[in-house]
Amino acid sequence: MAEMRNEVTEETVGHGFLDVQRLETEEAIDPEVYRIIDQYVFKHPGGQEQLIPLLHRVQQYLGYLPFPVQEYVAGRLDLSPVEVYAVISFYHFFTTTPRGRYQLKVCMGTACFVNNAQTICDVVGDLSGLEVGGVTEDRLFSLEQVRCIGACGLAPALMVNDDAHGHLTPNAVRKLIRKLKSTARKEKNGNGGEASSEHKH
Amino acid sequence: MNTNTEFSPAVVRPLDREVMAAIRERVRPVIEERLVTRREPEPLRREVLVCHGGACISCRAVPVADLMEAAIDQAGLADQTRVVRVGCMGLCDAGPLVLVSPDGVYYPRVTEDLAHRIVNEHVSSGAVIEDAELTWEGPDGETLRSREVPFFARQLKIALRNCGVIDPGSLEEYIATDGYAALEKVLFEMTLDQVLAELKRSGLRGRGGAGFPVGLKWQFVHDAEGDVKYVVCNADEGDPGAFMDRSILEGDPYSVVEAMTIAGRIIGSKQGYVYVRAEYPLAIERLEASLENARSSGLLGEDILGSGFDFDLEIRIGAGAFVCGEETALMHSIEGKRGMPHPRPPFPAQKGLWKRPTLLNNVESWANISPILLRGAPWYASIGTARSKGTKVFALAGAIRNTGLVEVPMGISLREVVEDLGGGIRSGLPFKAAQSGGPSGGCVPAAEADVSVDYESLQELGAIMGSGGLIVMDETTCMVELARFFMDFIVDESCGKCPPCRIGNRVMLSILERITRGEGQEDDLDLLERLGEHIQLSSLCGLGQTGPNPVLSTLRHFREEYEIHVRERRCPAGQCRALLTYTITEDLCNGCHVCAKACPVDAISGEIKNVHLIDQEVCTHCGACLTACPTGAIEGK
C-alpha cells in the first residue's frame, strides 16, 4: 500500500487530503480519459457493480487514477467520491501515483521467496535508487513487489512491464537494468536528433 | 500458413446436437493421435504441439511456435503438418516445451536452433532427435523417454484432461473431447435430482481449500427459495505458489464455462460470474474469447441447444486483494465494493450476491463436473481415499527439480509427489519440508513425507490441502523466516475489519521480526502459540482464522530452529541476514571496491584490485555487501 502514502514534507504536514489532491494533480490529465469513461458507462449501464471494471479501464489508459478522474467516475456511476476512493485504496492493483516507464515488479510469491527474491529486490533497489513503491524522478523506473505472477518455474522472477524475466541472479539484474537504461538513453538521444543517424542502422 | 481449414478456431454458428456429434466424429481421431506414442520413422501427417501456458510464454514459446510454422511452410510440409498452440502441459521447468505427435516425443527447452532441427529432422523425415528428447534416469539406471518419464507417467488427469492437449481457443477441439456432452446429458436425459444425486455420490469436495462437499452445496442452492439465483466461479487464485486455476482457464476455458452452465440449469440460475485475478491477463483473454464463442454458437445465451434454458456468464476482474478469495469478500468485490468479508450465516447459498442465493465453486472444482456426469459417480468415487475422492492438482515449486503442475489421485504419498513426480530436490541437498496450502496452510516436515495426500491426513499434521500449492524446501530455507514471510503477507492482506486479524497478526509479525533480527526473547515462542490460537478462534473469516497456521505449524515441527534463533542468535539455514557472519572469499574477490562503497558503516577495507576484508567488530550484519558484490565473493553464514 506504499503507493497510497505521500511524502510528508514541511509544506504538506497538517494539510491532509486536500493538499494530497493538489500534489497529485499538478500533472495535466489527458482529456480523452473522460470520453473513455462516458463511453464505458454508456455501454455498461449499472451503478456500483461497474466501478471496478471501469477503474481498470481508466488505469489501463492513464497508468494511474488521479483524484479529478476519481470524482468524475463517481459522478458517472452515481456514487460519492469517497466510495470510489475507498475501493481504490482497498485494492493493491489501483494506484493514485503515476508509475515509471519501466515498471519493475519483483515477484514475491513463495517459490521466488525461497529462491532468494529478497536479494533480487535489494539489488534492483540499489541499482535504480528506489524504495519499494517508489518512482525515479525522471519517471524511468518504478519498483514494486508483486504477488505471485505464476511463473514459479522461473523463480526468482521479475516483470518489466508485462515481460517476465526469470532465473535471475544479481548479475543478471545488473545487466537487465543497464540495458533498460541504455535503451532509454538511446531513444532520448534519438529524439534529440544528434545520435539518431547512428541509431537507425 | 495453416492450410488446414477444418480446424478454424471459431465455430460461428448456432450448434445443435447433430452438428456436435458430427464434429466429434470428425475431430476426435485427430485429438486422439496426440495422446498416443507411436513412433513412425517416416514422413507422415504430424502435429507439433507447442505449450502456450504462462510459464512457457515467458520462456519465448510464441516466437518458437511462429518460427516452426514458418519453417514448416518453407520446407513444403504445410499440407501434412501443423503447429497447435496448446495450454499448459505441466512441466514448466522445461519450457518452452514441444510435443511431436503421434510419435509422443517431448522436446524440452526448445531454442530457435532446436526448433529448426525439429522441423527439418523429425517432422520432415520422422527421425527423432534423441539427444534433445526429454529423458529421465529410471530407478535401475535405464533411460526413460518422453511419456515414460515419471512426471507424466504417474499422473491421472481429470481436471487437467484437456490442458496441453487441445487448442484452448478452439471450441471444435473442446467438443471433440466430449465437451458439452455432459451439458447435453443434463438438458435432455437426466432429471435435476439425478444430477444432484450423482454429484453427491461422487464424493467431490471443493478444491478451493475448505473441501466442502460440492453436491451438498449445489443441493442447498437448489433448495433455497428465490426466483433469481447466481452461479459464481472463484478464480481469484491468490495463494502464492498455486497456479492450477490459471492453467485451467488458460488451457481449457470451456470446461469451466460448460460446468457453470450445467449448474445454472440445476439450481435455476440465468446469470453467472467468473471472478478472475487481474494478475492473469492471458487467462482473462482466453476466457473472454471462449464466452464470445460459446455465445455465438448457441451454447450460452437464450434457449441453449434448443432446450428453452437461458444462461449467460460475465467476467469480473479482481484488483489485487488476497482476501477476495474468501467467498463473502469475493461477492462484495463483484458488487463493486471493498472486498471485506461478512459473518456467516447467512451463507451464500441463502443470501449471496445481491442477497440472492448463490452457488460458488473454484475453478478446479468446476473442471471436475463434466467428467463426473459423463462417466458416472462410481467411476469418480473409485479414485482416491475413503473420504477424499478423485484427483488433486498440485503446483510444484520451490527447491524442486520439476517445477510445474501435476494431477494425482488422492491418497498418493507426499514423498511420491516430491521425489518421483517432482524429481527430488534440485540442489541435491536434503529435503527439509513442503509447505502446502499457502499462507493458510502449514508445513509437512521431511520426516512425515509418507503422509497420504488427502484432506484429513494433511490436517492432522497441521497442514492443509488448500488450493494445492506445494512449495518444496531444502536446508537453505529458514523456517522462521518462512513463517515471517507468510505473516507479512497476511498482515498486508488483512482487510482490517476484525481486530484479532488486524492487530493480532501484526503482533505476531513483530515478534517474528525480532526473532529473525536476533532479538528474540525466551517466552516469545509460547506467546506466538497462545496468540495464534486466539486469532484462529476469534477471527471473522478464513483469512484471519488460518493466518497463524504457517507459524504454528513451523513451531510444531521446527521448534528447535526457533530456539536456536532465540538462544544462540544463529540461523542454521543461513537466511536471516542479521544473524550471519559475512566473510569475503579470497579467490572470488576481484578487488572492485563495490562492497566497501555499499557498506553503510565502513566495515570493509582494501585497496582496489586487492582482496578486501570485513571488520567483524564494526559489521552490523545488514547484508548490503552481499547484494552489492558482482562476483559473489561475499558469503554469509
Short mmCIF file of N, CA and C in Angstrom, two decimals, chain B residues 232-325:
data_model
loop_
_atom_site.label_atom_id
_atom_site.label_comp_id
_atom_site.label_asym_id
_atom_site.label_seq_id
_atom_site.Cartn_x
_atom_site.Cartn_y
_atom_site.Cartn_z
N VAL B 232 -21.31 -18.59 -9.42
CA VAL B 232 -20.05 -17.85 -9.41
C VAL B 232 -18.87 -18.81 -9.46
N CYS B 233 -17.88 -18.45 -10.27
CA CYS B 233 -16.63 -19.20 -10.28
C CYS B 233 -15.56 -18.38 -9.58
N ASN B 234 -14.96 -18.96 -8.57
CA ASN B 234 -13.89 -18.28 -7.86
C ASN B 234 -12.56 -18.59 -8.54
N ALA B 235 -12.09 -17.63 -9.32
CA ALA B 235 -10.79 -17.79 -9.99
C ALA B 235 -9.83 -16.74 -9.45
N ASP B 236 -10.02 -16.39 -8.18
CA ASP B 236 -9.13 -15.42 -7.54
C ASP B 236 -8.05 -16.21 -6.81
N GLU B 237 -7.23 -16.87 -7.61
CA GLU B 237 -6.25 -17.79 -7.05
C GLU B 237 -5.12 -16.99 -6.42
N GLY B 238 -5.27 -16.70 -5.13
CA GLY B 238 -4.33 -15.78 -4.51
C GLY B 238 -3.15 -16.42 -3.82
N ASP B 239 -3.24 -17.72 -3.50
CA ASP B 239 -2.14 -18.36 -2.79
C ASP B 239 -0.86 -18.26 -3.60
N PRO B 240 0.17 -17.64 -3.02
CA PRO B 240 1.41 -17.62 -3.78
C PRO B 240 1.91 -19.05 -3.98
N GLY B 241 2.30 -19.38 -5.19
CA GLY B 241 2.79 -20.72 -5.45
C GLY B 241 1.74 -21.65 -6.02
N ALA B 242 0.50 -21.20 -6.14
CA ALA B 242 -0.54 -22.04 -6.75
C ALA B 242 -0.91 -21.44 -8.10
N PHE B 243 -0.89 -22.24 -9.14
CA PHE B 243 -1.25 -21.70 -10.46
C PHE B 243 -2.07 -22.67 -11.30
N MET B 244 -2.78 -23.61 -10.60
CA MET B 244 -3.56 -24.57 -11.37
C MET B 244 -4.83 -23.93 -11.96
N ASP B 245 -5.44 -23.03 -11.23
CA ASP B 245 -6.66 -22.42 -11.75
C ASP B 245 -6.34 -21.59 -12.99
N ARG B 246 -5.21 -20.91 -12.92
CA ARG B 246 -4.81 -20.14 -14.08
C ARG B 246 -4.57 -21.06 -15.28
N SER B 247 -3.91 -22.19 -15.04
CA SER B 247 -3.61 -23.09 -16.15
C SER B 247 -4.88 -23.67 -16.75
N ILE B 248 -5.88 -23.95 -15.90
CA ILE B 248 -7.14 -24.50 -16.43
C ILE B 248 -7.85 -23.43 -17.27
N LEU B 249 -7.90 -22.21 -16.76
CA LEU B 249 -8.56 -21.15 -17.53
C LEU B 249 -7.81 -20.86 -18.82
N GLU B 250 -6.50 -20.97 -18.78
CA GLU B 250 -5.71 -20.70 -19.99
C GLU B 250 -5.74 -21.87 -20.95
N GLY B 251 -5.82 -23.09 -20.40
CA GLY B 251 -5.65 -24.27 -21.24
C GLY B 251 -6.94 -24.95 -21.62
N ASP B 252 -8.01 -24.71 -20.86
CA ASP B 252 -9.27 -25.41 -21.13
C ASP B 252 -10.45 -24.59 -20.60
N PRO B 253 -10.58 -23.36 -21.10
CA PRO B 253 -11.60 -22.46 -20.51
C PRO B 253 -13.03 -23.00 -20.65
N TYR B 254 -13.29 -23.74 -21.75
CA TYR B 254 -14.66 -24.21 -21.96
C TYR B 254 -15.12 -25.19 -20.88
N SER B 255 -14.17 -25.89 -20.25
CA SER B 255 -14.58 -26.86 -19.23
C SER B 255 -15.27 -26.14 -18.07
N VAL B 256 -14.80 -24.93 -17.76
CA VAL B 256 -15.42 -24.15 -16.69
C VAL B 256 -16.75 -23.56 -17.17
N VAL B 257 -16.75 -23.08 -18.40
CA VAL B 257 -17.96 -22.49 -18.94
C VAL B 257 -19.08 -23.53 -18.99
N GLU B 258 -18.76 -24.72 -19.47
CA GLU B 258 -19.77 -25.77 -19.56
C GLU B 258 -20.31 -26.15 -18.17
N ALA B 259 -19.39 -26.33 -17.22
CA ALA B 259 -19.83 -26.76 -15.89
C ALA B 259 -20.71 -25.71 -15.23
N MET B 260 -20.37 -24.44 -15.44
CA MET B 260 -21.19 -23.39 -14.84
C MET B 260 -22.57 -23.34 -15.48
N THR B 261 -22.63 -23.62 -16.79
CA THR B 261 -23.92 -23.67 -17.47
C THR B 261 -24.77 -24.79 -16.90
N ILE B 262 -24.14 -25.94 -16.66
CA ILE B 262 -24.85 -27.07 -16.06
C ILE B 262 -25.41 -26.66 -14.70
N ALA B 263 -24.56 -25.99 -13.90
CA ALA B 263 -25.01 -25.57 -12.57
C ALA B 263 -26.20 -24.62 -12.67
N GLY B 264 -26.14 -23.72 -13.65
CA GLY B 264 -27.24 -22.78 -13.85
C GLY B 264 -28.56 -23.52 -14.05
N ARG B 265 -28.49 -24.56 -14.88
CA ARG B 265 -29.67 -25.37 -15.14
C ARG B 265 -30.18 -26.05 -13.86
N ILE B 266 -29.25 -26.57 -13.08
CA ILE B 266 -29.64 -27.36 -11.91
C ILE B 266 -30.22 -26.48 -10.80
N ILE B 267 -29.55 -25.37 -10.49
CA ILE B 267 -30.04 -24.56 -9.37
C ILE B 267 -31.10 -23.55 -9.79
N GLY B 268 -31.30 -23.38 -11.11
CA GLY B 268 -32.30 -22.44 -11.57
C GLY B 268 -31.77 -21.03 -11.63
N SER B 269 -30.59 -20.87 -12.26
CA SER B 269 -29.98 -19.54 -12.39
C SER B 269 -29.83 -19.20 -13.85
N LYS B 270 -29.93 -17.90 -14.16
CA LYS B 270 -29.77 -17.47 -15.54
C LYS B 270 -28.49 -16.68 -15.74
N GLN B 271 -27.79 -16.38 -14.65
CA GLN B 271 -26.64 -15.50 -14.77
C GLN B 271 -25.50 -15.98 -13.87
N GLY B 272 -24.32 -16.02 -14.45
CA GLY B 272 -23.14 -16.40 -13.68
C GLY B 272 -22.03 -15.38 -13.82
N TYR B 273 -21.09 -15.43 -12.90
CA TYR B 273 -19.92 -14.56 -12.95
C TYR B 273 -18.67 -15.39 -12.73
N VAL B 274 -17.62 -15.05 -13.48
CA VAL B 274 -16.31 -15.63 -13.21
C VAL B 274 -15.45 -14.51 -12.66
N TYR B 275 -14.98 -14.69 -11.42
CA TYR B 275 -14.16 -13.66 -10.79
C TYR B 275 -12.69 -14.05 -10.92
N VAL B 276 -11.97 -13.35 -11.80
CA VAL B 276 -10.57 -13.70 -12.09
C VAL B 276 -9.64 -12.62 -11.57
N ARG B 277 -8.46 -13.06 -11.13
CA ARG B 277 -7.44 -12.12 -10.68
C ARG B 277 -6.96 -11.25 -11.83
N ALA B 278 -6.66 -10.00 -11.52
CA ALA B 278 -6.12 -9.09 -12.54
C ALA B 278 -4.72 -9.52 -12.98
N GLU B 279 -4.05 -10.32 -12.14
CA GLU B 279 -2.68 -10.73 -12.45
C GLU B 279 -2.64 -11.77 -13.57
N TYR B 280 -3.80 -12.23 -14.03
CA TYR B 280 -3.84 -13.29 -15.03
C TYR B 280 -4.40 -12.78 -16.36
N PRO B 281 -3.71 -11.86 -17.02
CA PRO B 281 -4.29 -11.28 -18.23
C PRO B 281 -4.57 -12.31 -19.33
N LEU B 282 -3.69 -13.30 -19.45
CA LEU B 282 -3.87 -14.28 -20.51
C LEU B 282 -5.11 -15.15 -20.25
N ALA B 283 -5.32 -15.52 -18.99
CA ALA B 283 -6.50 -16.30 -18.64
C ALA B 283 -7.76 -15.51 -18.95
N ILE B 284 -7.73 -14.22 -18.65
CA ILE B 284 -8.89 -13.38 -18.90
C ILE B 284 -9.17 -13.30 -20.40
N GLU B 285 -8.09 -13.12 -21.17
CA GLU B 285 -8.24 -13.00 -22.62
C GLU B 285 -8.85 -14.29 -23.21
N ARG B 286 -8.33 -15.44 -22.78
CA ARG B 286 -8.83 -16.70 -23.37
C ARG B 286 -10.24 -17.01 -22.89
N LEU B 287 -10.54 -16.65 -21.65
CA LEU B 287 -11.89 -16.87 -21.14
C LEU B 287 -12.88 -15.99 -21.89
N GLU B 288 -12.48 -14.74 -22.11
CA GLU B 288 -13.35 -13.82 -22.84
C GLU B 288 -13.65 -14.36 -24.23
N ALA B 289 -12.61 -14.86 -24.89
CA ALA B 289 -12.79 -15.40 -26.24
C ALA B 289 -13.73 -16.60 -26.20
N SER B 290 -13.60 -17.44 -25.18
CA SER B 290 -14.44 -18.64 -25.15
C SER B 290 -15.90 -18.28 -24.84
N LEU B 291 -16.12 -17.24 -24.03
CA LEU B 291 -17.50 -16.82 -23.76
C LEU B 291 -18.14 -16.31 -25.05
N GLU B 292 -17.38 -15.49 -25.76
CA GLU B 292 -17.86 -14.93 -27.01
C GLU B 292 -18.25 -16.04 -27.98
N ASN B 293 -17.34 -17.01 -28.09
CA ASN B 293 -17.52 -18.12 -29.00
C ASN B 293 -18.72 -18.99 -28.61
N ALA B 294 -18.82 -19.25 -27.30
CA ALA B 294 -19.93 -20.08 -26.82
C ALA B 294 -21.25 -19.37 -27.09
N ARG B 295 -21.24 -18.04 -26.94
CA ARG B 295 -22.46 -17.26 -27.17
C ARG B 295 -22.86 -17.35 -28.64
N SER B 296 -21.89 -17.12 -29.53
CA SER B 296 -22.27 -17.11 -30.95
C SER B 296 -22.59 -18.52 -31.45
N SER B 297 -22.21 -19.52 -30.70
CA SER B 297 -22.52 -20.89 -31.10
C SER B 297 -23.77 -21.43 -30.42
N GLY B 298 -24.44 -20.59 -29.68
CA GLY B 298 -25.68 -21.02 -29.04
C GLY B 298 -25.48 -21.87 -27.81
N LEU B 299 -24.28 -21.83 -27.21
CA LEU B 299 -24.03 -22.60 -26.00
C LEU B 299 -24.09 -21.72 -24.75
N LEU B 300 -24.30 -20.45 -24.97
CA LEU B 300 -24.60 -19.51 -23.88
C LEU B 300 -25.65 -18.58 -24.46
N GLY B 301 -26.43 -17.98 -23.57
CA GLY B 301 -27.45 -17.06 -24.06
C GLY B 301 -28.82 -17.67 -23.94
N GLU B 302 -29.69 -17.30 -24.90
CA GLU B 302 -31.07 -17.77 -24.81
C GLU B 302 -31.24 -19.14 -25.47
N ASP B 303 -32.11 -19.92 -24.91
CA ASP B 303 -32.54 -21.18 -25.50
C ASP B 303 -31.35 -22.06 -25.91
N ILE B 304 -30.53 -22.42 -24.91
CA ILE B 304 -29.30 -23.16 -25.19
C ILE B 304 -29.61 -24.54 -25.79
N LEU B 305 -29.07 -24.80 -26.96
CA LEU B 305 -29.27 -26.06 -27.70
C LEU B 305 -30.75 -26.41 -27.89
N GLY B 306 -31.57 -25.36 -27.98
CA GLY B 306 -32.99 -25.58 -28.22
C GLY B 306 -33.74 -26.17 -27.03
N SER B 307 -33.15 -26.05 -25.83
CA SER B 307 -33.77 -26.67 -24.66
C SER B 307 -34.71 -25.72 -23.94
N GLY B 308 -34.70 -24.45 -24.34
CA GLY B 308 -35.51 -23.47 -23.64
C GLY B 308 -34.83 -22.89 -22.41
N PHE B 309 -33.62 -23.35 -22.12
CA PHE B 309 -32.89 -22.89 -20.94
C PHE B 309 -31.99 -21.71 -21.31
N ASP B 310 -32.10 -20.61 -20.55
CA ASP B 310 -31.29 -19.42 -20.80
C ASP B 310 -30.20 -19.29 -19.73
N PHE B 311 -28.99 -18.97 -20.16
CA PHE B 311 -27.92 -18.76 -19.18
C PHE B 311 -26.81 -17.95 -19.82
N ASP B 312 -26.25 -17.01 -19.07
CA ASP B 312 -25.11 -16.27 -19.59
C ASP B 312 -24.09 -16.01 -18.49
N LEU B 313 -22.88 -15.73 -18.93
CA LEU B 313 -21.77 -15.54 -17.99
C LEU B 313 -21.09 -14.19 -18.24
N GLU B 314 -20.60 -13.60 -17.16
CA GLU B 314 -19.81 -12.39 -17.29
C GLU B 314 -18.53 -12.55 -16.50
N ILE B 315 -17.49 -11.85 -16.95
CA ILE B 315 -16.22 -11.90 -16.23
C ILE B 315 -16.11 -10.68 -15.32
N ARG B 316 -15.67 -10.89 -14.12
CA ARG B 316 -15.34 -9.77 -13.24
C ARG B 316 -13.87 -9.91 -12.87
N ILE B 317 -13.14 -8.82 -13.01
CA ILE B 317 -11.71 -8.87 -12.77
C ILE B 317 -11.40 -8.32 -11.39
N GLY B 318 -10.62 -9.07 -10.64
CA GLY B 318 -10.21 -8.62 -9.31
C GLY B 318 -9.24 -7.47 -9.41
N ALA B 319 -8.77 -6.99 -8.29
CA ALA B 319 -7.86 -5.86 -8.34
C ALA B 319 -6.75 -6.01 -7.32
N GLY B 320 -6.36 -7.26 -7.08
CA GLY B 320 -5.24 -7.48 -6.18
C GLY B 320 -5.61 -7.39 -4.72
N ALA B 321 -6.42 -8.32 -4.26
CA ALA B 321 -6.72 -8.41 -2.83
C ALA B 321 -6.89 -9.89 -2.51
N PHE B 322 -5.97 -10.42 -1.72
CA PHE B 322 -5.98 -11.84 -1.39
C PHE B 322 -7.27 -12.24 -0.71
N VAL B 323 -7.79 -11.35 0.14
CA VAL B 323 -8.98 -11.68 0.92
C VAL B 323 -10.19 -11.94 0.01
N CYS B 324 -10.15 -11.47 -1.22
CA CYS B 324 -11.27 -11.68 -2.13
C CYS B 324 -11.41 -13.14 -2.55
N GLY B 325 -10.47 -14.00 -2.19
CA GLY B 325 -10.67 -15.42 -2.39
C GLY B 325 -11.67 -15.98 -1.39
#
